[in-house]
Amino acid sequence: MKILIVGAGKVGSTLAAYLSLENHDITIIDNNDAVIHRASEMLDVMCIKGPGAAPSVLREAGAADADLLLATTNLDEVNMLCALTAKRLGTKYTIARIRDVAYTDDLASLRKDLNIDTVINPEYSTALEISRLLRFPAAANVDTFFRGKVEMIGVMVREDDHIVGQPLSALFGKTRGILYSAAERKDEVIIPDGSFVPQVGDKLYITGTPQNLSAYLRSLGRDLPRIHSVFIIGGSRIAHYLSKMLLSMGVRVTLVERSEPLCRMFSEWLPEALILNGDGTDQELLASEHFTNNDAFIALTGRDEDNLIASLYARQQGIRKVIAKCNRENYASVVRSAGLDSVVAPKLITVARILRLVRGLQDKSGSVMTSLYRIADTGAEAAEFLLNDKTPYLGIPLMDLPIRKGFLITALLHQEQVIIPSGSTVLSAGDRVIVISHGKGIQAFADVFQKD
């Protein structure tokens, strides 16, 4: 596909890196000399310096016959104008990043009036991810499929867990309704079979219904009580969206922000929350506000370092659920090894969603990718597909299908019934299917099968 990316910041450059690895023809447009130089040095892409909303620049970049434009600059208005101009020049599909809280209620009309195909909001998506983590406090991460009917959680294996040292085949029957979908061991992801033996320190990815996953966590002694109160540091857009979600669920919210004007705005936006003006990384302030009385601590400042240090301190103080925002992947891996396993990255959440959209635009093989999540910081992914009558191998038991090594079908939704598959399970048109892939990113459901 021919793809134009306007804005080579955190999201734009990361997208360019992933999409170029998937053999797309990528052109980056940015108005900053240093950014353009860095992108041309580090990425196998074409770079054009100039204002991305200017018709002349978009024409030079090839907007007239481009398959996709991604507008990811820091200015919502520029992104909207980029998408509108590119569409008028002939670009087939446009995606614009729109983040400002003021536009939230008008996104549907903006999309229609400006002819934008998809709007992405990294901060809102991150807030949703954090709210899911708070529903499963014992999980390091939670990914949702089948419109919430199935979830995949990440759980760290501890020394006293009954599954340690036992092959998965020996656990079958004791853990009904769930499937061990993947395992992360020392930066390596494994698609497990019956001979896989969990070890202390492994991170297991487990798929099942919310009810079955809760029962599984109880069997491990990890079924933590519901979150009733949350302490947030950093008055960011993510904090705004998340606080609104939590307050609507009856969760008490305390938010600390350094900027006094921003505190006043949050007080107007969130009258039910307790808004404090101060430095949320100051241990004396945290102690004076009795922050350890809260069920969860969430660090959402603009500095990754502050978020990680404050979160490690909160974990040390015994708060049972701690979540930190961190866009730097190298930082996140370090703090996970120090015991902080719930780290969210708005950049990667956004990239995963756009990759799903790009692969969906490519796929002509009889399936539609409806969800995509990266597993850990590796090449492993979990994708949800909607099958139709053109999908190959319908009606054949899974045991008889030529499924490639490194792929695993972990769950399917058949006539609104969730099924954890066995060898005799068959696929039908209309089913929704979750596939774990390890290695090359999955482009289409047909990639699951060996080629003739």
CSV table of C-alpha atoms in Angstrom, one decimal:
chain,number,residue,atom,x,y,z
A,1,MET,CA,0.0,0.0,0.0
A,2,LYS,CA,1.1,3.6,-0.6
A,3,ILE,CA,0.8,5.4,2.7
A,4,LEU,CA,1.5,9.0,3.6
A,5,ILE,CA,2.2,9.9,7.3
A,6,VAL,CA,2.0,13.6,8.2
A,7,GLY,CA,3.9,14.3,11.5
A,8,ALA,CA,6.9,12.2,12.5
A,9,GLY,CA,6.6,12.5,16.3
A,10,LYS,CA,6.3,9.5,18.6
A,11,VAL,CA,3.3,8.0,17.0
A,12,GLY,CA,4.1,8.9,13.4
A,13,SER,CA,7.7,7.6,13.5
A,14,THR,CA,6.7,4.4,15.3
A,15,LEU,CA,4.0,3.8,12.7
A,16,ALA,CA,6.4,4.4,9.9
A,17,ALA,CA,8.8,1.8,11.4
A,18,TYR,CA,6.2,-0.9,11.8
A,19,LEU,CA,4.5,-0.3,8.4
A,20,SER,CA,7.8,-0.2,6.5
A,21,LEU,CA,8.6,-3.6,8.0
A,22,GLU,CA,5.4,-4.9,6.4
A,23,ASN,CA,6.7,-3.7,3.0
A,24,HIS,CA,4.4,-0.7,2.5
A,25,ASP,CA,5.5,2.3,0.5
A,26,ILE,CA,5.9,5.0,3.2
A,27,THR,CA,6.3,8.7,2.7
A,28,ILE,CA,6.7,11.0,5.8
A,29,ILE,CA,5.8,14.7,5.7
A,30,ASP,CA,7.0,17.0,8.5
A,31,ASN,CA,8.0,20.7,8.8
A,32,ASN,CA,10.9,20.1,11.2
A,33,ASP,CA,14.4,19.7,9.7
A,34,ALA,CA,15.7,17.7,12.6
A,35,VAL,CA,12.7,15.3,12.6
A,36,ILE,CA,13.0,14.8,8.8
A,37,HIS,CA,16.8,14.1,9.1
A,38,ARG,CA,16.3,11.6,11.9
A,39,ALA,CA,13.5,9.8,10.0
A,40,SER,CA,15.6,9.6,6.8
A,41,GLU,CA,18.6,8.2,8.8
A,42,MET,CA,16.7,5.6,10.8
A,43,LEU,CA,13.9,4.5,8.6
A,44,ASP,CA,13.5,3.0,5.1
A,45,VAL,CA,11.0,5.7,4.0
A,46,MET,CA,10.8,8.7,1.7
A,47,CYS,CA,10.8,12.0,3.6
A,48,ILE,CA,9.4,15.4,2.5
A,49,LYS,CA,9.9,18.6,4.4
A,50,GLY,CA,6.9,21.0,4.4
A,51,PRO,CA,3.5,21.7,5.9
A,52,GLY,CA,1.5,18.6,5.7
A,53,ALA,CA,-1.8,20.4,5.1
A,54,ALA,CA,-0.6,22.3,2.0
A,55,PRO,CA,-2.1,20.9,-1.2
A,56,SER,CA,1.3,21.4,-3.0
A,57,VAL,CA,3.2,19.3,-0.5
A,58,LEU,CA,0.5,16.6,-0.5
A,59,ARG,CA,0.6,16.5,-4.3
A,60,GLU,CA,4.4,16.1,-4.2
A,61,ALA,CA,4.0,13.3,-1.8
A,62,GLY,CA,1.6,11.5,-4.1
A,63,ALA,CA,-1.7,12.1,-2.4
A,64,ALA,CA,-3.6,11.7,-5.7
A,65,ASP,CA,-3.0,8.0,-5.8
A,66,ALA,CA,-2.2,7.2,-2.2
A,67,ASP,CA,-4.1,4.4,-0.5
A,68,LEU,CA,-4.0,5.9,3.0
A,69,LEU,CA,-3.1,9.1,4.8
A,70,LEU,CA,-2.3,9.2,8.5
A,71,ALA,CA,-2.4,12.6,10.0
A,72,THR,CA,-0.6,12.4,13.4
A,73,THR,CA,0.8,15.9,14.1
A,74,ASN,CA,0.4,17.5,17.5
A,75,LEU,CA,-2.3,19.9,16.3
A,76,ASP,CA,-5.9,18.5,15.9
A,77,GLU,CA,-6.9,21.2,13.4
A,78,VAL,CA,-3.9,20.5,11.2
A,79,ASN,CA,-4.7,16.8,11.2
A,80,MET,CA,-8.3,17.5,10.2
A,81,LEU,CA,-7.2,19.8,7.4
A,82,CYS,CA,-4.6,17.2,6.2
A,83,ALA,CA,-7.3,14.5,6.0
A,84,LEU,CA,-9.8,16.8,4.2
A,85,THR,CA,-7.2,18.0,1.6
A,86,ALA,CA,-5.8,14.6,0.9
A,87,LYS,CA,-9.3,13.1,0.4
A,88,ARG,CA,-10.1,15.9,-2.1
A,89,LEU,CA,-6.8,15.2,-3.9
A,90,GLY,CA,-7.7,11.5,-4.3
A,91,THR,CA,-6.4,9.6,-1.3
A,92,LYS,CA,-8.6,6.6,-0.8
A,93,TYR,CA,-8.7,6.4,3.1
A,94,THR,CA,-7.8,8.9,5.8
A,95,ILE,CA,-7.1,8.6,9.5
A,96,ALA,CA,-6.8,11.7,11.7
A,97,ARG,CA,-5.6,11.9,15.3
A,98,ILE,CA,-8.0,14.2,17.2
A,99,ARG,CA,-7.2,14.5,20.9
A,100,ASP,CA,-8.6,17.7,22.4
A,101,VAL,CA,-11.3,17.1,25.0
A,102,ALA,CA,-13.3,20.0,23.4
A,103,TYR,CA,-13.9,17.9,20.3
A,104,THR,CA,-15.0,14.7,22.0
A,105,ASP,CA,-18.7,15.2,21.8
A,106,ASP,CA,-18.6,16.4,18.1
A,107,LEU,CA,-16.4,13.6,16.6
A,108,ALA,CA,-19.2,12.0,14.7
A,109,SER,CA,-20.2,15.3,13.0
A,110,LEU,CA,-16.6,16.2,12.4
A,111,ARG,CA,-15.9,12.9,10.6
A,112,LYS,CA,-19.0,13.4,8.4
A,113,ASP,CA,-18.4,17.1,7.6
A,114,LEU,CA,-14.7,16.7,6.9
A,115,ASN,CA,-15.0,13.2,5.2
A,116,ILE,CA,-12.5,11.6,7.6
A,117,ASP,CA,-12.8,7.8,7.5
A,118,THR,CA,-11.4,7.1,11.0
A,119,VAL,CA,-10.6,9.3,14.0
A,120,ILE,CA,-8.2,8.1,16.6
A,121,ASN,CA,-7.7,9.5,20.2
A,122,PRO,CA,-4.7,7.9,21.9
A,123,GLU,CA,-5.6,9.4,25.3
A,124,TYR,CA,-9.1,8.1,25.3
A,125,SER,CA,-8.0,4.6,24.1
A,126,THR,CA,-5.4,4.6,26.9
A,127,ALA,CA,-8.0,5.6,29.5
A,128,LEU,CA,-10.1,2.7,28.3
A,129,GLU,CA,-7.2,0.3,28.7
A,130,ILE,CA,-6.5,1.5,32.2
A,131,SER,CA,-10.2,1.1,33.2
A,132,ARG,CA,-10.0,-2.5,32.0
A,133,LEU,CA,-6.9,-3.1,34.1
A,134,LEU,CA,-8.8,-1.8,37.2
A,135,ARG,CA,-11.5,-4.4,36.6
A,136,PHE,CA,-8.9,-7.2,36.9
A,137,PRO,CA,-6.5,-5.8,39.6
A,138,ALA,CA,-4.6,-9.1,39.7
A,139,ALA,CA,-3.7,-8.9,36.0
A,140,ALA,CA,-0.7,-7.2,34.5
A,141,ASN,CA,-2.7,-6.4,31.3
A,142,VAL,CA,-6.2,-7.0,29.9
A,143,ASP,CA,-7.2,-7.2,26.2
A,144,THR,CA,-10.8,-7.4,25.2
A,145,PHE,CA,-12.4,-9.4,22.4
A,146,PHE,CA,-15.9,-10.2,21.1
A,147,ARG,CA,-17.3,-6.9,22.4
A,148,GLY,CA,-16.3,-7.8,26.0
A,149,LYS,CA,-17.4,-11.4,26.0
A,150,VAL,CA,-13.8,-12.7,26.0
A,151,GLU,CA,-10.7,-11.2,27.5
A,152,MET,CA,-7.0,-12.1,27.5
A,153,ILE,CA,-5.1,-11.3,30.7
A,154,GLY,CA,-1.4,-11.4,31.5
A,155,VAL,CA,-0.5,-13.0,34.9
A,156,MET,CA,3.0,-13.3,36.4
A,157,VAL,CA,3.7,-16.8,37.7
A,158,ARG,CA,4.7,-16.9,41.4
A,159,GLU,CA,6.5,-19.4,43.5
A,160,ASP,CA,3.4,-20.6,45.4
A,161,ASP,CA,1.2,-21.0,42.3
A,162,HIS,CA,-0.1,-24.6,41.9
A,163,ILE,CA,0.6,-24.5,38.1
A,164,VAL,CA,4.4,-24.2,38.6
A,165,GLY,CA,6.3,-27.2,37.4
A,166,GLN,CA,3.3,-28.9,35.8
A,167,PRO,CA,2.9,-29.4,32.1
A,168,LEU,CA,-0.2,-27.8,30.7
A,169,SER,CA,-1.6,-31.2,29.7
A,170,ALA,CA,-1.8,-32.1,33.4
A,171,LEU,CA,-3.8,-28.9,34.1
A,172,PHE,CA,-6.4,-29.7,31.5
A,173,GLY,CA,-9.7,-30.4,33.3
A,174,LYS,CA,-8.7,-28.4,36.3
A,175,THR,CA,-8.9,-25.1,34.5
A,176,ARG,CA,-12.0,-25.4,32.3
A,177,GLY,CA,-13.2,-22.5,30.2
A,178,ILE,CA,-9.8,-20.9,29.8
A,179,LEU,CA,-6.9,-21.4,27.4
A,180,TYR,CA,-3.2,-20.7,28.0
A,181,SER,CA,-2.6,-18.6,24.8
A,182,ALA,CA,1.0,-17.5,25.1
A,183,ALA,CA,3.9,-17.2,27.6
A,184,GLU,CA,6.6,-14.7,27.9
A,185,ARG,CA,9.9,-16.0,29.4
A,186,LYS,CA,13.0,-13.8,29.5
A,187,ASP,CA,12.0,-11.6,26.6
A,188,GLU,CA,10.9,-14.6,24.5
A,189,VAL,CA,7.3,-15.3,23.6
A,190,ILE,CA,6.2,-19.0,23.4
A,191,ILE,CA,3.0,-20.3,21.9
A,192,PRO,CA,2.5,-23.2,24.4
A,193,ASP,CA,1.4,-26.7,23.8
A,194,GLY,CA,0.5,-29.5,26.2
A,195,SER,CA,4.2,-30.1,27.1
A,196,PHE,CA,4.9,-26.5,28.2
A,197,VAL,CA,5.8,-26.2,31.9
A,198,PRO,CA,5.2,-22.8,33.6
A,199,GLN,CA,8.1,-21.5,35.6
A,200,VAL,CA,8.3,-18.8,38.3
A,201,GLY,CA,8.8,-15.5,36.6
A,202,ASP,CA,6.9,-16.4,33.4
A,203,LYS,CA,4.1,-14.2,32.2
A,204,LEU,CA,1.2,-16.3,31.1
A,205,TYR,CA,-1.5,-14.9,28.7
A,206,ILE,CA,-4.8,-16.6,29.4
A,207,THR,CA,-8.0,-16.3,27.4
A,208,GLY,CA,-11.5,-16.9,28.6
A,209,THR,CA,-14.8,-15.2,29.6
A,210,PRO,CA,-14.6,-12.6,32.4
A,211,GLN,CA,-16.4,-15.1,34.7
A,212,ASN,CA,-14.0,-18.0,33.9
A,213,LEU,CA,-10.9,-15.7,34.3
A,214,SER,CA,-12.2,-14.5,37.7
A,215,ALA,CA,-12.6,-18.1,38.8
A,216,TYR,CA,-9.1,-18.9,37.5
A,217,LEU,CA,-7.6,-16.0,39.5
A,218,ARG,CA,-9.4,-17.2,42.6
A,219,SER,CA,-7.8,-20.6,42.1
A,220,LEU,CA,-4.4,-18.8,42.2
A,221,GLY,CA,-5.4,-16.8,45.3
A,222,ARG,CA,-5.3,-13.6,43.2
A,223,ASP,CA,-9.0,-12.6,43.1
A,224,LEU,CA,-8.5,-9.1,44.5
A,225,PRO,CA,-11.5,-7.1,45.7
A,226,ARG,CA,-13.1,-4.5,43.4
A,227,ILE,CA,-11.3,-1.1,43.1
A,228,HIS,CA,-13.3,1.6,45.1
A,229,SER,CA,-10.8,4.5,45.2
A,230,VAL,CA,-8.1,5.7,42.8
A,231,PHE,CA,-5.2,8.2,43.3
A,232,ILE,CA,-4.1,9.8,40.1
A,233,ILE,CA,-1.0,12.1,39.5
A,234,GLY,CA,-0.9,14.3,36.5
A,235,GLY,CA,-3.7,16.4,35.0
A,236,SER,CA,-3.4,15.0,31.5
A,237,ARG,CA,-6.0,14.3,28.9
A,238,ILE,CA,-5.8,10.7,29.8
A,239,ALA,CA,-6.5,11.6,33.4
A,240,HIS,CA,-9.6,13.6,32.3
A,241,TYR,CA,-11.1,10.7,30.3
A,242,LEU,CA,-10.2,8.1,32.9
A,243,SER,CA,-11.6,10.1,35.8
A,244,LYS,CA,-14.9,10.6,34.0
A,245,MET,CA,-15.1,6.8,33.4
A,246,LEU,CA,-14.3,5.9,37.0
A,247,LEU,CA,-16.7,8.5,38.5
A,248,SER,CA,-19.5,7.1,36.3
A,249,MET,CA,-18.7,3.6,37.8
A,250,GLY,CA,-18.9,4.9,41.4
A,251,VAL,CA,-15.1,4.9,42.0
A,252,ARG,CA,-13.7,7.7,44.2
A,253,VAL,CA,-11.1,9.8,42.4
A,254,THR,CA,-8.3,11.9,43.9
A,255,LEU,CA,-6.2,13.8,41.3
A,256,VAL,CA,-3.0,15.8,41.9
A,257,GLU,CA,-1.7,18.3,39.4
A,258,ARG,CA,1.1,20.9,39.6
A,259,SER,CA,-0.6,23.6,37.5
A,260,GLU,CA,-3.0,25.7,39.4
A,261,PRO,CA,-5.0,26.9,36.3
A,262,LEU,CA,-5.3,23.3,35.2
A,263,CYS,CA,-6.5,22.3,38.7
A,264,ARG,CA,-9.3,24.9,38.4
A,265,MET,CA,-10.3,23.5,35.0
A,266,PHE,CA,-10.4,19.9,36.4
A,267,SER,CA,-12.5,21.1,39.3
A,268,GLU,CA,-15.0,22.5,36.8
A,269,TRP,CA,-14.9,19.4,34.6
A,270,LEU,CA,-15.0,16.9,37.5
A,271,PRO,CA,-16.9,18.3,40.4
A,272,GLU,CA,-17.3,14.9,42.1
A,273,ALA,CA,-13.5,14.3,42.2
A,274,LEU,CA,-11.0,15.6,44.8
A,275,ILE,CA,-8.5,17.9,42.9
A,276,LEU,CA,-5.3,18.8,44.7
A,277,ASN,CA,-2.7,21.4,43.6
A,278,GLY,CA,0.8,20.0,44.1
A,279,ASP,CA,3.6,17.8,42.9
A,280,GLY,CA,2.3,14.2,42.8
A,281,THR,CA,5.9,12.8,42.8
A,282,ASP,CA,6.6,14.5,46.2
A,283,GLN,CA,6.6,11.8,48.9
A,284,GLU,CA,5.7,14.3,51.6
A,285,LEU,CA,2.6,15.4,49.7
A,286,LEU,CA,1.6,11.8,49.1
A,287,ALA,CA,2.0,10.9,52.7
A,288,SER,CA,0.1,14.0,53.9
A,289,GLU,CA,-2.8,13.0,51.6
A,290,HIS,CA,-2.8,9.4,52.9
A,291,PHE,CA,-2.5,8.1,49.4
A,292,THR,CA,-1.9,4.5,50.6
A,293,ASN,CA,-5.6,4.5,51.7
A,294,ASN,CA,-6.5,4.2,48.0
A,295,ASP,CA,-7.0,0.9,46.2
A,296,ALA,CA,-5.1,2.0,43.1
A,297,PHE,CA,-2.4,4.5,42.1
A,298,ILE,CA,-2.0,5.7,38.5
A,299,ALA,CA,0.8,7.9,37.3
A,300,LEU,CA,-0.1,10.0,34.2
A,301,THR,CA,2.3,13.0,34.2
A,302,GLY,CA,4.0,14.1,31.0
A,303,ARG,CA,7.4,12.6,32.1
A,304,ASP,CA,7.9,8.9,31.8
A,305,GLU,CA,10.7,9.0,34.5
A,306,ASP,CA,8.4,10.7,37.0
A,307,ASN,CA,5.6,8.2,36.3
A,308,LEU,CA,7.9,5.2,36.8
A,309,ILE,CA,9.6,6.4,39.9
A,310,ALA,CA,6.4,7.4,41.6
A,311,SER,CA,4.7,4.1,40.7
A,312,LEU,CA,7.6,2.1,42.1
A,313,TYR,CA,7.3,4.1,45.3
A,314,ALA,CA,3.6,3.4,45.4
A,315,ARG,CA,4.1,-0.3,44.9
A,316,GLN,CA,6.7,-0.3,47.7
A,317,GLN,CA,4.2,1.4,50.0
A,318,GLY,CA,1.8,-1.5,49.4
A,319,ILE,CA,-0.9,-0.1,47.1
A,320,ARG,CA,-2.4,-3.2,45.5
A,321,LYS,CA,-2.8,-1.9,41.9
A,322,VAL,CA,-0.3,0.4,40.4
A,323,ILE,CA,-0.3,1.6,36.8
A,324,ALA,CA,2.2,3.9,35.0
A,325,LYS,CA,2.1,5.6,31.6
A,326,CYS,CA,5.4,5.2,29.7
A,327,ASN,CA,5.9,5.5,26.0
A,328,ARG,CA,9.6,4.5,26.1
A,329,GLU,CA,9.8,0.8,25.5
A,330,ASN,CA,13.3,0.4,27.0
A,331,TYR,CA,12.1,2.1,30.3
A,332,ALA,CA,9.1,-0.1,30.5
A,333,SER,CA,11.0,-3.4,30.2
A,334,VAL,CA,13.4,-2.2,33.0
A,335,VAL,CA,10.6,-1.4,35.5
A,336,ARG,CA,8.7,-4.6,34.7
A,337,SER,CA,11.8,-6.5,35.9
A,338,ALA,CA,11.6,-4.4,39.1
A,339,GLY,CA,8.1,-5.6,39.8
A,340,LEU,CA,5.9,-3.0,38.1
A,341,ASP,CA,4.0,-5.1,35.6
A,342,SER,CA,1.1,-2.7,34.5
A,343,VAL,CA,2.7,-0.1,32.2
A,344,VAL,CA,0.6,1.5,29.4
A,345,ALA,CA,2.0,3.2,26.3
A,346,PRO,CA,-0.5,5.5,24.4
A,347,LYS,CA,1.9,5.4,21.4
A,348,LEU,CA,1.7,1.6,21.1
A,349,ILE,CA,-2.0,1.4,21.8
A,350,THR,CA,-2.5,3.8,18.9
A,351,VAL,CA,-0.1,2.0,16.6
A,352,ALA,CA,-1.9,-1.3,17.2
A,353,ARG,CA,-5.2,0.1,16.2
A,354,ILE,CA,-3.8,1.7,13.1
A,355,LEU,CA,-2.0,-1.5,12.1
A,356,ARG,CA,-5.4,-3.3,12.4
A,357,LEU,CA,-7.0,-0.8,10.1
A,358,VAL,CA,-4.2,-1.0,7.6
A,359,ARG,CA,-4.3,-4.8,7.5
A,360,GLY,CA,-8.1,-4.7,7.2
A,361,LEU,CA,-7.8,-2.5,4.2
A,362,GLN,CA,-5.4,-5.0,2.6
A,363,ASP,CA,-7.3,-8.2,3.3
A,364,LYS,CA,-9.3,-9.5,0.4
A,365,SER,CA,-9.2,-13.2,1.6
A,366,GLY,CA,-12.6,-13.6,3.2
A,367,SER,CA,-12.1,-12.2,6.8
A,368,VAL,CA,-12.2,-8.9,8.6
A,369,MET,CA,-9.7,-8.1,11.4
A,370,THR,CA,-11.7,-6.4,14.1
A,371,SER,CA,-9.1,-6.2,17.0
A,372,LEU,CA,-5.4,-6.3,17.2
A,373,TYR,CA,-3.2,-6.3,20.3
A,374,ARG,CA,0.6,-6.7,20.7
A,375,ILE,CA,1.8,-9.3,23.2
A,376,ALA,CA,4.6,-8.0,25.3
A,377,ASP,CA,7.3,-6.0,23.4
A,378,THR,CA,7.9,-8.7,20.8
A,379,GLY,CA,6.5,-9.7,17.4
A,380,ALA,CA,3.7,-11.7,18.9
A,381,GLU,CA,0.1,-10.5,18.4
A,382,ALA,CA,-3.5,-11.4,19.2
A,383,ALA,CA,-6.0,-10.6,16.5
A,384,GLU,CA,-9.8,-11.0,16.2
A,385,PHE,CA,-11.3,-11.9,12.9
A,386,LEU,CA,-14.9,-12.0,11.6
A,387,LEU,CA,-15.3,-14.9,9.2
A,388,ASN,CA,-17.5,-15.0,6.1
A,389,ASP,CA,-18.5,-17.5,3.5
A,390,LYS,CA,-15.2,-16.8,1.6
A,391,THR,CA,-13.0,-17.8,4.5
A,392,PRO,CA,-11.1,-21.0,3.8
A,393,TYR,CA,-11.5,-24.3,5.7
A,394,LEU,CA,-15.0,-23.7,7.1
A,395,GLY,CA,-16.7,-26.8,8.5
A,396,ILE,CA,-13.5,-28.8,9.0
A,397,PRO,CA,-12.4,-29.9,12.5
A,398,LEU,CA,-9.4,-27.8,13.8
A,399,MET,CA,-7.4,-31.1,14.3
A,400,ASP,CA,-7.5,-31.6,10.5
A,401,LEU,CA,-6.5,-28.1,9.5
A,402,PRO,CA,-3.0,-27.2,8.2
A,403,ILE,CA,-2.3,-24.6,10.9
A,404,ARG,CA,1.2,-23.1,10.7
A,405,LYS,CA,3.7,-23.4,13.5
A,406,GLY,CA,3.5,-20.2,15.7
A,407,PHE,CA,-0.2,-19.7,15.3
A,408,LEU,CA,-3.0,-20.7,17.8
A,409,ILE,CA,-6.8,-20.3,17.6
A,410,THR,CA,-7.6,-19.5,21.2
A,411,ALA,CA,-11.4,-18.8,21.2
A,412,LEU,CA,-14.4,-18.3,18.9
A,413,LEU,CA,-17.8,-16.7,19.2
A,414,HIS,CA,-20.4,-18.9,17.5
A,415,GLN,CA,-24.0,-17.7,17.4
A,416,GLU,CA,-23.2,-15.5,20.5
A,417,GLN,CA,-21.8,-18.5,22.4
A,418,VAL,CA,-18.2,-18.3,23.5
A,419,ILE,CA,-16.2,-21.5,22.7
A,420,ILE,CA,-12.7,-22.4,23.9
A,421,PRO,CA,-11.8,-24.7,21.0
A,422,SER,CA,-10.8,-28.3,21.0
A,423,GLY,CA,-9.6,-30.5,18.1
A,424,SER,CA,-13.2,-31.3,17.1
A,425,THR,CA,-14.3,-27.6,16.9
A,426,VAL,CA,-15.2,-26.4,13.4
A,427,LEU,CA,-15.4,-22.8,12.0
A,428,SER,CA,-18.4,-21.3,10.4
A,429,ALA,CA,-19.3,-18.2,8.4
A,430,GLY,CA,-20.3,-15.4,10.9
A,431,ASP,CA,-18.0,-16.7,13.7
A,432,ARG,CA,-15.6,-14.4,15.4
A,433,VAL,CA,-12.2,-16.0,16.0
A,434,ILE,CA,-9.1,-15.0,18.1
A,435,VAL,CA,-5.7,-15.9,16.7
A,436,ILE,CA,-2.3,-15.7,18.5
A,437,SER,CA,0.6,-15.3,16.1
A,438,HIS,CA,4.3,-15.3,16.8
A,439,GLY,CA,6.8,-14.1,14.3
A,440,LYS,CA,5.5,-12.3,11.2
A,441,GLY,CA,2.5,-10.1,11.9
A,442,ILE,CA,-0.8,-11.6,10.9
A,443,GLN,CA,-2.2,-9.8,7.9
A,444,ALA,CA,-5.3,-12.0,7.2
A,445,PHE,CA,-7.0,-15.0,8.7
A,446,ALA,CA,-5.7,-17.0,5.7
A,447,ASP,CA,-2.1,-16.5,7.1
A,448,VAL,CA,-3.0,-19.0,9.8
A,449,PHE,CA,-2.8,-21.9,7.3
A,450,GLN,CA,0.1,-23.5,5.5
A,451,LYS,CA,0.2,-22.6,1.8
A,452,ASP,CA,-0.3,-25.3,-0.7
